[in-house]
Coordinates of C-alpha atoms in Angstrom, one line a residue:
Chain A
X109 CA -10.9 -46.0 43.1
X110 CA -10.0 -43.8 40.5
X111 CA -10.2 -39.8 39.5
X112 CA -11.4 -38.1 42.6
X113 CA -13.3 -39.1 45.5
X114 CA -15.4 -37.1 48.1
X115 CA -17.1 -38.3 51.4
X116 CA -19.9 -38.4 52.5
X117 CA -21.9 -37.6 49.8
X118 CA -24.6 -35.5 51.5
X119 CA -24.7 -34.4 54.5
X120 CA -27.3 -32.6 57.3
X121 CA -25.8 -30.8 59.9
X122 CA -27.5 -28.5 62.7
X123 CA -25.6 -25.3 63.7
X124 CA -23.9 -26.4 66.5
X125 CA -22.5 -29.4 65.0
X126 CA -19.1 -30.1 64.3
X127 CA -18.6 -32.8 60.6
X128 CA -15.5 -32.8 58.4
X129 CA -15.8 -33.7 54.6
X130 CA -13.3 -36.0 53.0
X131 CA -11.4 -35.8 49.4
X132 CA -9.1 -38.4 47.9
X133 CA -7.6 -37.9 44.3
X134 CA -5.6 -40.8 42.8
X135 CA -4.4 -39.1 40.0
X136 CA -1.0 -38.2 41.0
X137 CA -1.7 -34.5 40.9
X138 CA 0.2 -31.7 43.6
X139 CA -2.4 -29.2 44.1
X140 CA -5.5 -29.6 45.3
X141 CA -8.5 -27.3 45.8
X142 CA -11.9 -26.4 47.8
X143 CA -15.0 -24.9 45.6
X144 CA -18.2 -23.9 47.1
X145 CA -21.0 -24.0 44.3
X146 CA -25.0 -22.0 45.8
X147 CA -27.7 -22.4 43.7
X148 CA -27.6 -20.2 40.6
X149 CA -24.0 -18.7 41.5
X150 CA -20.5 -19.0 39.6
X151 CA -18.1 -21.8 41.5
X152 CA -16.5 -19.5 44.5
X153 CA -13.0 -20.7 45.0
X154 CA -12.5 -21.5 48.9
X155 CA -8.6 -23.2 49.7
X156 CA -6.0 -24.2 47.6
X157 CA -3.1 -26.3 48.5
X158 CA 0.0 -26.6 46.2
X159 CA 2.5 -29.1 47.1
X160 CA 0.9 -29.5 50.3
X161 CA 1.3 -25.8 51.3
X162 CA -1.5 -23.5 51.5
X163 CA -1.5 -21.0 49.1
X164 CA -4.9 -19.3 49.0
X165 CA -7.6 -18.5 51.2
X166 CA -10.5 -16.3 49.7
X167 CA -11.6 -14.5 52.5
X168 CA -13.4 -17.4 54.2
X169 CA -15.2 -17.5 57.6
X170 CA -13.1 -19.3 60.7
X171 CA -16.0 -21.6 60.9
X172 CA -14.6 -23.6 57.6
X173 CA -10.6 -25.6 57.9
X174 CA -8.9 -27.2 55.5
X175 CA -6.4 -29.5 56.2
X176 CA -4.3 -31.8 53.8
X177 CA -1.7 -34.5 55.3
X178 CA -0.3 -35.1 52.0
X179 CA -0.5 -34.1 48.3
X180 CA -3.3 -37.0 48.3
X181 CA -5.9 -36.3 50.6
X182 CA -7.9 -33.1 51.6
X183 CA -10.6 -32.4 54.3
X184 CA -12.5 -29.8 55.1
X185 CA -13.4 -29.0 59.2
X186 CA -16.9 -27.6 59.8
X187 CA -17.8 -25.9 62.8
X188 CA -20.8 -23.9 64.0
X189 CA -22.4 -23.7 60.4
X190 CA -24.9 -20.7 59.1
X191 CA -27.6 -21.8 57.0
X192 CA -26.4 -19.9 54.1
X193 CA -23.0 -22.2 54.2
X194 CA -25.9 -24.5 52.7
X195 CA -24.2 -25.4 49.0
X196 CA -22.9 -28.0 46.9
X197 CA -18.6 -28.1 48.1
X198 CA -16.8 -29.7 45.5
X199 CA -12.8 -31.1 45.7
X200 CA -10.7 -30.8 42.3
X201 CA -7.1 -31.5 42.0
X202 CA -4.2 -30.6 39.4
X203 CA -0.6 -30.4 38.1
X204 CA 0.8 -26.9 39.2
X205 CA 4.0 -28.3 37.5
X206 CA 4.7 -29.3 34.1
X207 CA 1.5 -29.6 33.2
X208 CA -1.1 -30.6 32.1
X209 CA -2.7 -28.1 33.9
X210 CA -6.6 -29.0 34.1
X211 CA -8.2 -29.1 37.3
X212 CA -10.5 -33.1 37.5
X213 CA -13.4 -32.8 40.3
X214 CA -14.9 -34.8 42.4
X215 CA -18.5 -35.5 42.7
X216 CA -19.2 -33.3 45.6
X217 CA -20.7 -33.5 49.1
X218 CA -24.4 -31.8 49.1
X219 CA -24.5 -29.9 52.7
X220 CA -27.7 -28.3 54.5
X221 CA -27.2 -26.3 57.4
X222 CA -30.2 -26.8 59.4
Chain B
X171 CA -9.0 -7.5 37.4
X172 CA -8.5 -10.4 35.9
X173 CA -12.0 -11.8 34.4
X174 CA -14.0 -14.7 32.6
X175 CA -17.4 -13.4 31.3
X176 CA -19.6 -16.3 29.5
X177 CA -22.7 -15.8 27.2
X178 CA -25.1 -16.2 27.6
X179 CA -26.3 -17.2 30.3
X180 CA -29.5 -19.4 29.1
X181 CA -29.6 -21.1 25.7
X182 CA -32.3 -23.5 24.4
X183 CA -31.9 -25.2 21.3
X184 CA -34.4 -27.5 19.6
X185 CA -32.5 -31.1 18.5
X186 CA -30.0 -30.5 15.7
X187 CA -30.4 -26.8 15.8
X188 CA -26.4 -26.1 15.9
X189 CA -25.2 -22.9 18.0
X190 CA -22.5 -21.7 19.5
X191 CA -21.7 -20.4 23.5
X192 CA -19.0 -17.6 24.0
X193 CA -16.5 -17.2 26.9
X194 CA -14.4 -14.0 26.8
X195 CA -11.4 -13.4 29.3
X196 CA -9.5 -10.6 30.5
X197 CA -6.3 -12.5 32.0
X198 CA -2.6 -11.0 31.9
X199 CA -0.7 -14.2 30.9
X200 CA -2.9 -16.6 29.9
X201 CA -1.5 -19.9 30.3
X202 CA -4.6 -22.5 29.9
X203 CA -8.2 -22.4 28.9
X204 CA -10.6 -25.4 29.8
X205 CA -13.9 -26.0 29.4
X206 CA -16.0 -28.2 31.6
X207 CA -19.8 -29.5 31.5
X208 CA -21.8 -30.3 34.9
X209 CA -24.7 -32.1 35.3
X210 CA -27.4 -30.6 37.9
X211 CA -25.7 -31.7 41.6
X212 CA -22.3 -33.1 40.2
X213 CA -19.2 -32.2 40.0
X214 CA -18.0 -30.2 36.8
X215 CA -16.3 -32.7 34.1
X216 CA -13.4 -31.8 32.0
X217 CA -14.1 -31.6 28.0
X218 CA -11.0 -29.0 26.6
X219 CA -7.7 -28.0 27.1
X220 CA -6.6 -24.7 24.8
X221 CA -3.1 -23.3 25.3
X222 CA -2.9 -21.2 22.8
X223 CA -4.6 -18.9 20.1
X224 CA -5.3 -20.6 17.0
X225 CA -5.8 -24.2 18.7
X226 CA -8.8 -26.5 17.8
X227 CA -10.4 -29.0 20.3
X228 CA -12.8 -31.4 19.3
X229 CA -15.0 -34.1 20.9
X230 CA -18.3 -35.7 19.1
X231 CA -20.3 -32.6 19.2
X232 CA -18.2 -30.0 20.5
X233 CA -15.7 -28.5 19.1
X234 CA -13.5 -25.5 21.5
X235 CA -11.6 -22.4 19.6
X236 CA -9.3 -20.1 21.5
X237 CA -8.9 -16.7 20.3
X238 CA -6.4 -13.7 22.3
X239 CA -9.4 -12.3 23.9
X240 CA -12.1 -15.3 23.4
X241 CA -13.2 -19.1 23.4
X242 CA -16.0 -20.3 21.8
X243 CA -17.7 -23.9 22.3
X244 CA -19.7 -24.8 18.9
X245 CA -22.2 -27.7 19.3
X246 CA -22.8 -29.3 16.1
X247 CA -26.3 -30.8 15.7
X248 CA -27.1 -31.4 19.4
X249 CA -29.3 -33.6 21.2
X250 CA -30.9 -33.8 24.3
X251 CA -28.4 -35.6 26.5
X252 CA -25.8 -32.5 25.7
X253 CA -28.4 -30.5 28.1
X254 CA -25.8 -29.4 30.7
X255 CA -24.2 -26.2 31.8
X256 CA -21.2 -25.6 30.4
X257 CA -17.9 -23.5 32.6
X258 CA -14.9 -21.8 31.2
X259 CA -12.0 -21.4 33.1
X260 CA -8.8 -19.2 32.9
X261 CA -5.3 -20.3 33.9
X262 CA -2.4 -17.7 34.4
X263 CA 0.0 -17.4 36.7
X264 CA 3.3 -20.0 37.5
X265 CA 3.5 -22.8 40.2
X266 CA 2.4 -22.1 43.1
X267 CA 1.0 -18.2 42.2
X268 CA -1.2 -19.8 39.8
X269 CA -4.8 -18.9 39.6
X270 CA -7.7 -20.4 38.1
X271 CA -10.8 -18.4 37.6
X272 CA -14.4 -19.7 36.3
X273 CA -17.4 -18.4 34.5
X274 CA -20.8 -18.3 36.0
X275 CA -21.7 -21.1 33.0
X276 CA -23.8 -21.1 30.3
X277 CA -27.2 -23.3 30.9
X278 CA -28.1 -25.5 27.5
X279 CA -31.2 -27.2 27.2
X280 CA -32.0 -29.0 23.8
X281 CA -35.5 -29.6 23.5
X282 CA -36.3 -33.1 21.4

């Protein structure tokens, strides 16, 4: 595997449900990041985690945790979903030291909140 | 309030009709400026890095300038597999305070 890797790759889930999505980079990177992308809307930055310490949080309902073991693995806990939470989530990963700074994504998991 | 504002939002191009889409930034210590394409339901890919202003990027097609207060990504001559929507992003900020903020896009479509 190479770049960055996200499981499962869709995903239905009713509101009472309870699924957790999966993100592996092998690029050596220390930071590591959750993006929600809606139809027609910019990419809304969700959790970051920089040297394995969470460093941002945007305001995001209790119903969405992150969690990451290690600088190479990331998941993201779902619990008692809306349907708006309906969206594209995409994983990226970077250097936060010495460069070079660019953030690589991963293909993303396609979730409907049903 | 840190900002990345890109223009415009829509463009279509016929084949070979060169143009160019703007991404201006209102960032206090810019440290990074990339720009990414993403196909409809994947993930955004990386095409530029620009560190400072002054700095050329180029790639087939594309070619990324960095100005203090803008980029600009010129397509040279398109065709239609460069339909896409294209992201700029802003880096500033150090190690762990770092931030990275996107653009809303800009949606290309080049007609054959």
């Amino acid at each position: 595997e190479t770049g960055v890797t996200q499981t499962p790759r869709h995903l239905v889930m009713g509101m009472t449900n309870k699924k957790s999505l999966k993100c592996e980079q092998h690029l050596g990177h220390n930071a590591m990041y959750w993006y929600k992308q809606s139809a027609k809307k910019p990419l809304e930055l969700m959790f970051v985690y920089s040297l394995e310490e969470r460093v941002e949080n945007n305001s995001v309902p209790s119903r969405f945790s992150p969690e990451c073991p290690n600088s190479s693995h990331l998941f993201l806990h779902l619990h008692t979903l809306q349907p708006e939470d309906s969206a594209l989530y995409l994983c990226a990963s970077s250097q936060v030291q010495g460069g070079p700074y660019e953030q690589y994504f991963g293909p993303g998991t396609r979730l409907t909140v049903t | 309030e840190d900002q990345v504002t890109q223009s415009p939002e829509a463009l279509r191009l016929q084949e070979g009709e060169s143009s160019s889409l703007n991404c201006s930034y209102t960032v206090s210590g810019l440290r990074g400026l990339f720009w990414y394409r993403q196909d409809p339901g994947k993930g955004p890919e990386f095409l530029f890095t620009l560190y400072s202003a002054g700095e050329e990027k180029e790639k087939e097609r594309l070619k990324a300038t960095l100005t203090k207060k803008e980029s600009f990504l010129h397509i040279t001559a398109p065709k239609p597999e460069d339909s896409a929507t294209y992201l700029c992003a802003v880096l500033s900020g150090y190690s762990s305070a770092s931030k990275i903020i996107f653009g809303s896009g800009t949606r290309l479509s080049i007609r054959p």
